CSV table of C-alpha atoms and ligand atoms in Angstrom, one decimal:
chain,number,residue,atom,x,y,z
A,1,MET,CA,-0.1,0.0,-0.1
A,2,THR,CA,1.3,3.4,-0.7
A,3,LYS,CA,0.6,6.7,0.6
A,4,GLN,CA,-1.1,8.0,-2.5
A,5,ALA,CA,-3.7,5.1,-2.3
A,6,PRO,CA,-7.2,6.7,-2.0
A,7,THR,CA,-8.3,6.7,1.4
A,8,ALA,CA,-11.7,5.1,1.8
A,9,SER,CA,-14.8,6.4,3.4
A,10,LEU,CA,-17.8,5.0,5.3
A,11,ARG,CA,-19.7,5.0,2.1
A,12,ASP,CA,-17.1,2.8,0.5
A,13,LEU,CA,-18.0,0.0,2.9
A,14,PRO,CA,-19.6,-2.7,1.0
A,15,LYS,CA,-23.4,-4.4,1.9
A,16,LEU,CA,-23.1,-7.6,3.4
A,17,ASP,CA,-25.5,-9.3,0.9
A,18,ALA,CA,-23.6,-7.8,-1.9
A,19,LEU,CA,-20.5,-9.7,-0.5
A,20,LEU,CA,-21.9,-12.6,0.4
A,21,SER,CA,-23.0,-13.1,-3.5
A,22,SER,CA,-19.7,-11.7,-4.9
A,23,THR,CA,-17.1,-13.9,-7.0
A,24,PRO,CA,-14.4,-14.0,-4.4
A,25,PHE,CA,-16.8,-14.7,-1.8
A,26,ALA,CA,-18.5,-17.7,-3.7
A,27,PRO,CA,-15.7,-20.3,-3.0
A,28,LEU,CA,-15.2,-19.4,0.8
A,29,VAL,CA,-19.2,-19.7,1.3
A,30,ASP,CA,-19.1,-22.9,-0.1
A,31,ARG,CA,-16.0,-24.3,1.9
A,32,LEU,CA,-17.1,-23.4,5.3
A,33,GLY,CA,-20.5,-22.8,5.3
A,34,ARG,CA,-22.9,-19.8,4.8
A,35,SER,CA,-24.0,-19.3,8.5
A,36,LEU,CA,-19.9,-18.8,9.7
A,37,ILE,CA,-18.9,-16.5,6.6
A,38,ILE,CA,-22.1,-14.3,7.6
A,39,GLU,CA,-20.7,-14.1,11.0
A,40,GLU,CA,-17.2,-13.5,10.3
A,41,ALA,CA,-17.8,-10.7,7.5
A,42,ARG,CA,-20.5,-9.2,10.0
A,43,ALA,CA,-18.1,-8.9,12.3
A,44,MET,CA,-15.3,-7.4,9.9
A,45,LEU,CA,-17.2,-4.9,8.6
A,46,GLU,CA,-18.3,-3.7,12.2
A,47,VAL,CA,-14.6,-3.7,13.1
A,48,LEU,CA,-14.1,-1.5,10.0
A,49,ARG,CA,-16.9,0.8,10.5
A,50,ASN,CA,-15.6,1.4,14.0
A,51,ASP,CA,-12.2,1.9,12.6
A,52,MET,CA,-13.1,4.7,10.2
A,53,ARG,CA,-15.5,6.4,12.4
A,54,GLU,CA,-13.1,7.0,15.2
A,55,GLY,CA,-10.4,8.4,12.3
A,56,GLY,CA,-8.5,5.6,11.1
A,57,HIS,CA,-7.1,5.3,7.4
A,58,VAL,CA,-8.8,2.6,5.5
A,59,PHE,CA,-7.5,2.1,1.6
A,60,GLN,CA,-10.0,1.6,-0.6
A,61,SER,CA,-8.2,-1.0,-2.0
A,62,GLU,CA,-8.9,-2.9,1.5
A,63,LEU,CA,-12.4,-2.6,1.1
A,64,SER,CA,-12.5,-4.9,-2.6
A,65,GLU,CA,-14.4,-7.9,-2.5
A,66,ALA,CA,-11.0,-9.9,-2.9
A,67,ALA,CA,-9.1,-8.0,0.2
A,68,LEU,CA,-12.1,-8.6,2.3
A,69,ALA,CA,-12.7,-12.4,1.4
A,70,GLY,CA,-8.8,-12.8,2.1
A,71,GLN,CA,-9.1,-11.0,5.0
A,72,ILE,CA,-11.8,-13.2,6.3
A,73,GLU,CA,-10.2,-16.4,5.2
A,74,ARG,CA,-6.9,-15.6,7.6
A,75,ARG,CA,-9.2,-15.0,10.4
A,76,ILE,CA,-11.2,-18.2,10.1
A,77,ALA,CA,-7.7,-20.1,9.3
A,78,ALA,CA,-6.4,-18.5,12.8
A,79,LEU,CA,-9.3,-20.1,14.5
A,80,THR,CA,-9.0,-23.4,12.8
A,81,ASP,CA,-5.3,-24.1,12.1
A,82,PRO,CA,-4.1,-27.0,14.1
A,83,VAL,CA,-2.1,-26.5,16.8
A,84,GLN,CA,-1.9,-30.1,17.3
A,85,CYS,CA,-0.4,-30.9,14.0
A,86,ARG,CA,1.9,-34.2,12.8
A,87,VAL,CA,5.2,-34.1,14.4
A,88,ILE,CA,9.0,-35.6,13.2
A,89,ASN,CA,10.9,-36.0,16.2
A,90,ALA,CA,14.3,-35.8,15.4
A,91,THR,CA,15.5,-34.7,19.0
A,92,GLY,CA,16.6,-38.4,20.0
A,93,VAL,CA,13.9,-38.2,23.1
A,94,ILE,CA,12.1,-40.9,23.0
A,95,LEU,CA,9.6,-39.9,25.2
A,96,HIS,CA,9.3,-36.6,25.0
A,97,THR,CA,6.3,-35.3,27.6
A,98,SER,CA,5.5,-32.2,25.3
A,99,LEU,CA,5.7,-34.0,21.9
A,100,GLY,CA,2.9,-36.4,23.6
A,101,ARG,CA,4.9,-38.9,25.3
A,102,ALA,CA,4.7,-42.2,23.4
A,103,PRO,CA,3.8,-42.4,19.6
A,104,LEU,CA,0.8,-45.4,19.6
A,105,SER,CA,1.2,-48.6,17.8
A,106,GLU,CA,-0.4,-48.1,14.1
A,107,ALA,CA,-1.8,-51.7,14.5
A,108,ALA,CA,-3.2,-50.9,17.8
A,109,VAL,CA,-4.9,-47.5,16.6
A,110,LYS,CA,-6.3,-48.8,13.3
A,111,ALA,CA,-8.0,-51.8,15.8
A,112,ALA,CA,-9.1,-49.2,18.4
A,113,VAL,CA,-10.6,-47.0,16.1
A,114,ALA,CA,-12.6,-50.1,14.6
A,115,GLU,CA,-14.2,-51.0,17.8
A,116,ALA,CA,-14.5,-47.4,19.3
A,117,THR,CA,-16.7,-46.0,16.1
A,118,GLY,CA,-19.6,-48.1,16.8
A,119,TYR,CA,-21.5,-49.4,20.1
A,120,SER,CA,-19.4,-51.9,22.0
A,121,CYS,CA,-19.9,-54.5,25.0
A,122,LEU,CA,-17.7,-52.0,27.0
A,123,GLU,CA,-19.9,-53.0,30.0
A,124,LEU,CA,-21.9,-55.7,29.1
A,125,ASP,CA,-21.7,-59.6,29.4
A,126,ARG,CA,-22.4,-60.9,26.2
A,127,SER,CA,-23.1,-64.5,27.4
A,128,THR,CA,-25.7,-63.4,30.3
A,129,GLY,CA,-27.0,-59.8,28.6
A,130,LYS,CA,-25.9,-58.7,32.0
A,131,ARG,CA,-24.2,-55.6,33.5
A,132,SER,CA,-20.1,-56.2,33.9
A,133,ASP,CA,-17.2,-54.1,34.4
A,134,ARG,CA,-15.4,-52.1,31.7
A,135,ASP,CA,-12.2,-53.6,33.1
A,136,LYS,CA,-12.3,-56.7,31.8
A,137,LEU,CA,-11.1,-55.3,28.4
A,138,VAL,CA,-7.5,-55.1,29.7
A,139,ASN,CA,-7.1,-56.8,33.1
A,140,GLY,CA,-6.8,-60.4,31.9
A,141,LEU,CA,-4.5,-58.9,29.4
A,142,ILE,CA,-2.3,-56.9,32.1
A,143,GLU,CA,-2.2,-59.9,34.9
A,144,ARG,CA,-0.9,-61.9,31.9
A,145,ILE,CA,1.7,-59.9,30.4
A,146,THR,CA,2.7,-58.5,34.6
A,147,GLY,CA,2.1,-62.2,36.6
A,148,ALA,CA,0.2,-60.0,38.8
A,149,GLU,CA,-2.7,-61.3,40.4
A,150,ALA,CA,-4.8,-58.5,39.5
A,151,ALA,CA,-4.8,-55.0,37.6
A,152,THR,CA,-7.2,-51.9,36.8
A,153,VAL,CA,-6.6,-48.9,35.2
A,154,VAL,CA,-7.5,-45.4,35.9
A,155,ASN,CA,-6.6,-42.1,34.0
A,156,ASN,CA,-3.0,-41.4,34.3
A,157,ASN,CA,-0.6,-42.5,37.0
A,158,ALA,CA,-0.6,-39.6,38.6
A,159,ALA,CA,-4.5,-40.6,39.3
A,160,ALA,CA,-3.4,-44.2,40.3
A,161,THR,CA,-0.9,-43.0,43.0
A,162,MET,CA,-3.7,-41.0,44.5
A,163,ILE,CA,-6.1,-43.4,44.7
A,164,ILE,CA,-4.0,-46.2,46.2
A,165,LEU,CA,-2.8,-43.6,48.4
A,166,ASN,CA,-6.6,-42.6,49.4
A,167,THR,CA,-7.9,-46.0,49.4
A,168,LEU,CA,-5.1,-47.9,51.8
A,169,ALA,CA,-4.1,-44.8,53.6
A,170,GLU,CA,-6.9,-42.1,54.1
A,171,GLY,CA,-6.6,-40.3,57.5
A,172,LYS,CA,-3.7,-43.3,58.1
A,173,GLU,CA,0.6,-43.1,58.1
A,174,VAL,CA,2.6,-43.6,54.8
A,175,VAL,CA,6.0,-44.3,55.3
A,176,CYS,CA,8.0,-42.9,52.7
A,177,SER,CA,11.8,-42.0,52.2
A,178,ARG,CA,13.2,-38.5,51.8
A,179,ALA,CA,14.9,-39.7,48.8
A,180,HIS,CA,11.6,-40.3,47.2
A,181,MET,CA,9.6,-37.1,47.7
A,182,VAL,CA,9.7,-36.6,44.0
A,183,GLU,CA,8.3,-33.7,41.5
A,184,ILE,CA,7.5,-35.4,38.5
A,185,GLY,CA,6.4,-32.0,36.6
A,186,GLY,CA,3.2,-29.3,37.1
A,187,SER,CA,1.6,-29.8,40.3
A,188,TYR,CA,2.5,-33.5,40.8
A,189,ARG,CA,5.0,-33.1,44.0
A,190,MET,CA,4.7,-36.3,46.2
A,191,PRO,CA,4.0,-34.7,49.5
A,192,ASP,CA,1.2,-32.7,48.0
A,193,VAL,CA,-0.2,-36.0,46.5
A,194,MET,CA,-0.5,-37.5,49.7
A,195,ARG,CA,-2.2,-34.5,51.6
A,196,LYS,CA,-4.7,-34.5,48.7
A,197,ALA,CA,-5.2,-38.2,49.3
A,198,ALA,CA,-5.8,-37.4,53.1
A,199,CYS,CA,-2.8,-39.1,54.2
A,200,LYS,CA,-0.4,-38.8,56.8
A,201,LEU,CA,3.4,-38.7,55.3
A,202,VAL,CA,6.1,-40.0,57.7
A,203,GLU,CA,9.2,-39.0,56.2
A,204,ILE,CA,12.1,-41.2,57.0
A,205,GLY,CA,16.0,-41.3,56.4
A,206,THR,CA,17.5,-38.6,54.6
A,207,THR,CA,18.1,-37.5,50.9
A,208,ASN,CA,20.7,-39.8,50.0
A,209,LYS,CA,20.4,-42.9,52.4
A,210,THR,CA,17.5,-44.7,53.9
A,211,LYS,CA,17.8,-48.1,55.4
A,212,ALA,CA,15.5,-50.7,56.1
A,213,ALA,CA,15.7,-50.1,59.6
A,214,ASP,CA,14.2,-46.7,59.0
A,215,TYR,CA,11.2,-48.2,57.7
A,216,GLU,CA,10.9,-50.8,60.7
A,217,GLU,CA,11.0,-48.1,63.1
A,218,ALA,CA,8.6,-46.0,61.6
A,219,ILE,CA,6.0,-48.7,61.6
A,220,THR,CA,2.8,-47.9,64.1
A,221,ASP,CA,-0.5,-49.1,64.5
A,222,GLU,CA,-1.6,-46.0,62.2
A,223,THR,CA,1.4,-47.3,59.5
A,224,THR,CA,-1.0,-48.6,56.4
A,225,MET,CA,1.4,-48.4,53.6
A,226,LEU,CA,5.1,-48.7,52.9
A,227,LEU,CA,5.6,-46.3,49.8
A,228,LYS,CA,8.4,-46.2,47.1
A,229,VAL,CA,8.6,-44.0,44.5
A,230,HIS,CA,11.0,-44.4,41.3
A,231,THR,CA,13.3,-41.4,41.2
A,232,SER,CA,11.9,-40.9,37.8
A,233,ASN,CA,13.5,-37.8,36.7
A,234,TYR,CA,16.9,-37.7,38.7
A,235,ALA,CA,19.7,-39.6,40.5
A,236,ILE,CA,21.1,-39.3,43.5
A,237,VAL,CA,24.6,-40.3,43.3
A,238,GLY,CA,27.6,-40.9,45.6
A,239,PHE,CA,27.1,-41.9,49.3
A,240,THR,CA,23.8,-43.4,49.1
A,241,HIS,CA,21.9,-46.4,50.1
A,242,GLU,CA,18.2,-46.8,49.1
A,243,THR,CA,16.3,-50.1,50.8
A,244,ALA,CA,15.6,-52.5,48.4
A,245,LEU,CA,12.6,-53.6,47.2
A,246,GLU,CA,13.1,-57.4,48.7
A,247,GLU,CA,13.9,-55.7,52.0
A,248,LEU,CA,10.8,-53.4,52.3
A,249,VAL,CA,8.9,-56.6,51.2
A,250,GLU,CA,10.1,-58.5,53.9
A,251,ILE,CA,9.6,-56.2,56.5
A,252,GLY,CA,5.9,-55.4,55.1
A,253,ARG,CA,4.7,-59.3,55.4
A,254,ARG,CA,6.2,-59.2,58.7
A,255,ARG,CA,4.6,-56.4,60.1
A,256,ASN,CA,1.5,-57.0,57.9
A,257,VAL,CA,1.8,-53.4,56.1
A,258,PRO,CA,1.8,-53.3,52.4
A,259,VAL,CA,4.3,-52.3,50.3
A,260,VAL,CA,3.7,-50.3,47.1
A,261,TYR,CA,5.8,-48.9,44.2
A,262,ASP,CA,5.0,-45.5,42.3
A,263,LEU,CA,7.3,-47.1,39.2
A,264,GLY,CA,6.4,-44.4,36.9
A,265,ALA,CA,7.9,-45.4,33.6
A,266,GLY,CA,7.1,-49.1,33.9
A,267,SER,CA,8.8,-51.2,31.2
A,268,ILE,CA,7.0,-54.4,30.9
A,269,ILE,CA,10.5,-56.0,29.2
A,270,GLU,CA,13.9,-56.1,30.5
A,271,LEU,CA,16.0,-53.3,29.2
A,272,LYS,CA,19.3,-54.3,30.5
A,273,LYS,CA,20.2,-55.5,27.2
A,274,TYR,CA,19.6,-52.3,25.8
A,275,GLY,CA,22.3,-50.2,28.5
A,276,ILE,CA,19.3,-49.3,31.0
A,277,THR,CA,19.8,-50.5,34.4
A,278,SER,CA,17.7,-48.1,36.6
A,279,GLU,CA,14.2,-49.3,35.1
A,280,PRO,CA,13.3,-52.3,36.5
A,281,SER,CA,10.2,-54.0,34.7
A,282,VAL,CA,7.0,-54.5,36.4
A,283,PRO,CA,6.9,-58.6,36.1
A,284,GLU,CA,10.5,-58.4,38.2
A,285,LEU,CA,8.8,-55.8,40.9
A,286,VAL,CA,5.4,-58.3,41.1
A,287,ARG,CA,7.6,-61.1,41.4
A,288,THR,CA,9.3,-59.8,43.9
A,289,GLY,CA,6.5,-59.3,46.0
A,290,ALA,CA,5.5,-55.7,45.8
A,291,ASP,CA,1.6,-55.5,46.6
A,292,LEU,CA,0.8,-53.2,44.4
A,293,VAL,CA,2.8,-51.4,41.4
A,294,CYS,CA,1.4,-48.5,39.3
A,295,PHE,CA,3.3,-47.0,36.0
A,296,SER,CA,2.4,-44.6,33.2
A,297,GLY,CA,0.1,-46.3,30.1
A,298,ASP,CA,2.3,-43.5,27.6
A,299,LYS,CA,5.7,-43.9,28.9
A,300,LEU,CA,7.7,-46.9,28.2
A,301,PHE,CA,5.0,-49.5,27.9
A,302,GLY,CA,4.2,-47.5,24.7
A,303,GLY,CA,0.2,-47.0,25.0
A,304,PRO,CA,-2.4,-44.1,25.9
A,305,GLN,CA,-2.2,-42.1,28.4
A,306,ALA,CA,-3.1,-44.4,31.2
A,307,GLY,CA,-2.5,-45.4,35.1
A,308,ILE,CA,-2.1,-49.0,35.3
A,309,ILE,CA,-2.1,-50.5,38.9
A,310,VAL,CA,-1.3,-54.3,39.2
A,311,GLY,CA,-0.9,-56.6,42.3
A,312,ARG,CA,-3.1,-57.9,45.2
A,313,LYS,CA,-6.4,-58.7,44.5
A,314,ASP,CA,-7.8,-57.6,47.6
A,315,LEU,CA,-6.3,-54.5,47.3
A,316,VAL,CA,-7.1,-53.9,43.7
A,317,ASP,CA,-10.9,-54.6,44.5
A,318,ARG,CA,-11.0,-52.2,47.4
A,319,ILE,CA,-9.4,-49.3,44.9
A,320,LYS,CA,-12.3,-50.2,42.8
A,321,LYS,CA,-14.7,-49.5,45.4
A,322,ASN,CA,-13.5,-46.0,46.1
A,323,ALA,CA,-15.7,-43.1,45.0
A,324,TYR,CA,-12.4,-41.5,43.2
A,325,PHE,CA,-12.6,-44.4,41.1
A,326,ARG,CA,-15.6,-43.4,39.0
A,327,MET,CA,-14.1,-39.8,38.4
A,328,MET,CA,-10.9,-41.4,37.1
A,329,ARG,CA,-12.2,-44.2,35.1
A,330,CYS,CA,-10.7,-44.8,31.1
A,331,ASP,CA,-13.1,-44.4,28.2
A,332,LYS,CA,-13.9,-46.5,25.9
A,333,MET,CA,-11.3,-45.1,23.3
A,334,THR,CA,-8.6,-45.7,25.7
A,335,LEU,CA,-9.4,-49.0,26.7
A,336,ALA,CA,-9.4,-50.3,23.4
A,337,LEU,CA,-5.9,-48.7,22.6
A,338,LEU,CA,-4.6,-50.3,26.0
A,339,GLU,CA,-6.3,-53.2,24.9
A,340,HIS,CA,-4.6,-53.5,21.5
A,341,THR,CA,-1.3,-52.2,23.1
A,342,LEU,CA,-1.2,-55.1,25.4
A,343,LYS,CA,-2.0,-57.6,23.0
A,344,LEU,CA,1.3,-56.8,21.0
A,345,TYR,CA,3.2,-58.0,24.1
A,346,LEU,CA,1.7,-61.4,23.9
A,347,ASP,CA,4.3,-61.8,21.0
A,348,PRO,CA,7.8,-60.9,22.6
A,349,GLU,CA,9.4,-61.4,19.5
A,350,ASN,CA,7.9,-58.9,17.7
A,351,VAL,CA,6.8,-56.6,20.7
A,352,LEU,CA,10.2,-54.7,19.9
A,353,GLN,CA,9.0,-53.8,16.6
A,354,THR,CA,5.2,-53.4,17.0
A,355,VAL,CA,5.6,-50.9,20.1
A,356,PRO,CA,7.3,-47.4,18.6
A,357,THR,CA,8.6,-47.0,22.1
A,358,LEU,CA,10.7,-50.2,22.2
A,359,ARG,CA,11.3,-50.3,18.5
A,360,ALA,CA,13.1,-46.8,19.1
A,361,ILE,CA,15.2,-48.0,22.3
A,362,SER,CA,15.9,-51.4,20.7
A,363,ARG,CA,17.7,-50.1,17.5
A,364,ASP,CA,20.6,-50.9,17.0
A,365,ALA,CA,23.5,-48.4,16.6
A,366,GLU,CA,24.9,-49.8,13.1
A,367,GLU,CA,20.9,-49.6,11.8
A,368,ILE,CA,21.0,-46.0,12.8
A,369,LYS,CA,24.1,-45.1,11.3
A,370,ARG,CA,23.4,-46.5,7.8
A,371,LYS,CA,20.1,-44.1,8.2
A,372,ALA,CA,22.3,-41.1,9.2
A,373,ARG,CA,24.5,-41.7,6.4
A,374,SER,CA,21.4,-42.1,3.7
A,375,ILE,CA,19.7,-38.9,5.1
A,376,ALA,CA,23.0,-37.1,4.8
A,377,THR,CA,23.5,-38.4,1.2
A,378,ARG,CA,20.0,-37.7,0.1
A,379,LEU,CA,20.3,-34.0,1.5
A,380,LYS,CA,23.7,-33.4,-0.4
A,381,LYS,CA,22.0,-33.9,-3.6
A,382,ARG,CA,19.5,-31.4,-2.3
A,383,GLY,CA,22.2,-29.1,-1.1
A,384,VAL,CA,22.6,-29.3,2.3
A,385,GLU,CA,25.8,-30.5,4.0
A,386,ALA,CA,25.4,-32.7,7.2
A,387,GLU,CA,27.9,-34.1,8.9
A,388,LEU,CA,27.9,-37.6,11.0
A,389,GLN,CA,28.8,-37.4,14.7
A,390,ASP,CA,28.3,-39.7,17.5
A,391,SER,CA,25.9,-38.7,20.1
A,392,THR,CA,23.6,-39.9,22.7
A,393,SER,CA,20.1,-40.3,22.7
A,394,GLN,CA,17.8,-40.2,25.8
A,395,ILE,CA,14.7,-42.2,26.6
A,396,GLY,CA,13.3,-39.0,28.3
A,397,GLY,CA,9.5,-38.6,29.4
A,398,GLY,CA,11.1,-38.1,33.0
A,399,SER,CA,12.7,-41.8,32.9
A,400,THR,CA,15.7,-43.1,33.4
A,401,PRO,CA,17.9,-40.2,34.3
A,402,GLY,CA,21.9,-40.0,33.1
A,403,GLU,CA,21.2,-43.3,31.1
A,404,GLU,CA,21.7,-42.6,27.4
A,405,LEU,CA,21.9,-44.8,24.1
A,406,PRO,CA,24.4,-44.4,21.7
A,407,THR,CA,23.6,-43.0,18.3
A,408,THR,CA,24.9,-41.3,15.1
A,409,VAL,CA,23.5,-37.8,14.4
A,410,LEU,CA,23.3,-35.6,11.8
A,411,VAL,CA,24.6,-32.1,12.1
A,412,ILE,CA,24.1,-29.1,10.1
A,413,ARG,CA,25.8,-25.8,10.6
A,414,LYS,CA,24.7,-23.8,7.7
A,415,LEU,CA,20.9,-23.8,6.8
A,416,GLY,CA,20.2,-20.0,6.2
A,417,GLY,CA,20.3,-17.5,9.2
A,418,SER,CA,20.6,-18.1,12.6
A,419,PRO,CA,20.0,-21.9,14.2
A,420,ASP,CA,17.3,-20.5,16.0
A,421,ALA,CA,15.7,-19.5,13.0
A,422,ALA,CA,16.2,-22.2,11.3
A,423,ALA,CA,14.6,-24.4,13.8
A,424,LYS,CA,11.4,-22.4,13.9
A,425,ARG,CA,11.1,-22.8,10.0
A,426,LEU,CA,11.5,-26.3,10.9
A,427,ARG,CA,8.8,-26.0,13.3
A,428,MET,CA,6.1,-24.3,11.1
A,429,ASN,CA,7.0,-26.8,8.4
A,430,THR,CA,4.3,-29.6,7.9
A,431,PRO,CA,4.8,-32.1,9.1
A,432,SER,CA,6.4,-30.1,11.8
A,433,VAL,CA,10.2,-30.8,12.3
A,434,PHE,CA,12.1,-30.6,16.2
A,435,CYS,CA,15.3,-31.2,16.4
A,436,ARG,CA,18.3,-30.4,18.8
A,437,ILE,CA,20.4,-27.2,18.6
A,438,GLU,CA,24.1,-27.9,19.8
A,439,ASN,CA,27.0,-25.5,19.4
A,440,ASP,CA,25.2,-23.5,17.2
A,441,ALA,CA,24.2,-26.1,14.8
A,442,LEU,CA,21.0,-28.3,14.4
A,443,VAL,CA,21.5,-31.6,15.1
A,444,PHE,CA,19.2,-34.3,14.0
A,445,ASP,CA,18.8,-38.1,15.7
A,446,PRO,CA,17.7,-40.7,13.2
A,447,ARG,CA,16.7,-43.1,16.6
A,448,THR,CA,13.2,-41.2,17.1
A,449,LEU,CA,12.3,-41.1,13.5
A,450,LEU,CA,9.1,-43.3,12.4
A,451,ASP,CA,8.9,-45.7,9.5
A,452,GLY,CA,8.6,-43.7,7.0
A,453,GLN,CA,9.9,-40.3,8.1
A,454,ASP,CA,13.1,-40.1,6.9
A,455,THR,CA,11.8,-38.9,3.3
A,456,GLU,CA,9.6,-36.4,5.0
A,457,LEU,CA,12.8,-35.2,6.9
A,458,VAL,CA,14.7,-35.0,4.1
A,459,ASP,CA,11.9,-32.8,2.2
A,460,ALA,CA,11.4,-30.6,5.1
A,461,ILE,CA,15.2,-29.6,5.4
A,462,ALA,CA,15.9,-29.0,1.8
A,463,ALA,CA,12.6,-26.8,2.2
A,464,ALA,CA,14.1,-25.0,5.3
A,465,LYS,CA,17.2,-24.1,3.6
A,466,ASN,CA,17.5,-20.6,3.1
B,1,LIG,C1,5.4,-40.0,35.4
B,1,LIG,C2,5.2,-40.4,37.0
B,1,LIG,C3,4.3,-40.2,37.2
B,1,LIG,C4,2.9,-39.3,36.7
B,1,LIG,O1,2.5,-40.1,35.8
B,1,LIG,P1,1.6,-39.6,34.7
B,1,LIG,O2,0.8,-40.7,34.1
B,1,LIG,O3,2.2,-38.4,33.8
B,1,LIG,O4,0.3,-39.0,35.2
B,1,LIG,C5,4.0,-40.4,38.9
B,1,LIG,N1,5.0,-40.9,39.5
B,1,LIG,C6,6.5,-41.3,38.8
B,1,LIG,C7,7.3,-41.7,39.5
B,1,LIG,C8,6.2,-40.8,37.4
B,1,LIG,O5,7.7,-41.3,36.7
């Protein structure tokens, strides 16, 4: 717009009807519906009218039908543009909480959608025609793959911890080490959760050392739980001692106090052979004798957001009778996704391939290097120089602090402008690309790419070149 452009007066404002029947507006009305366009056009004309009355300058060219149609299109786009969009995670952080934690198995999603689009026997027993329990979709499978006597699910692991505490220890004492006063993120802080669950927290030991005798001595007639919390997102190193679950179980049995483990990440399979030693598996903890274990559905398990509770049947039955249970219950879509993710675990040979989180963890270092090399070759053809470098990937999602997986990353030093500006162009791509910035360079880790995303990543990087 130049300064010489003619200024519009109120008389130049088009009438709503004329606008709607004009050529530039016809495709908008077709695509987005008449009532939305009327509403938006009315609001836009009102803004313009007020602007002009208050002496604001509006050029005649801004009032053309094409210009006004364009403005309306932008107003509606701002409303409907996806905030949530498809993402390529090249950060190398497998469980990235801000990027939605675990990507779901495609097979599980397909099966779940097929079930959830129709009516289902969510709470009905086909053989009797009577009311039944929605837990039956998943509890048999959870018991099978964890070896637990009983299982139930709620909406997330924070809810699982809350309902366990409230059920077993309302108004009573819970013994917990000072090393386990964790904050997981947001408002999840163990002492606050205890207070909300109406429990009396009995803190024992110190930040770095808590001995079996500390638990033993803290038990009174009012004690209803020994709680162990996995220090998911930090590590205490150096002069330390944590009481092993075996010892807690022994004390709990002898003194008749249930032992509960808030595990968080919750892997079903052993991760030791992938170099991850700080994540005990759920079956291992169940075998060791924890009375209850709870963990997230969308961390290492690789399913939907959920809180999975496994352990003694009498305790699970009590949890399900708590009034909170109804407030925390999962919907049919979550249950269907859980059910079909659980089924993948029945085939342990293939689960490393079918569950994306496990696939990313178990990916062979050589496979990653080959992938990095092939991406670099393809980028070179598109005029982008990428160097290969040894680096590490992280599990993330508040799990396995300090434990990293070896990987080969692509390092791009020049993509035009500052690294921050280039990273923003990549984020604004469709699909949106997330990488790391290290030493003023963009760093892409192929470990967290899903199948078929290599080409999309190459295209996105080439498109972001400036
Ligand atoms: C992640 C985590 C939680 C919270 O689980 P959500 O599924 O995010 O609600 C609770 N406790 C521990 C130890 C965790 O790691």
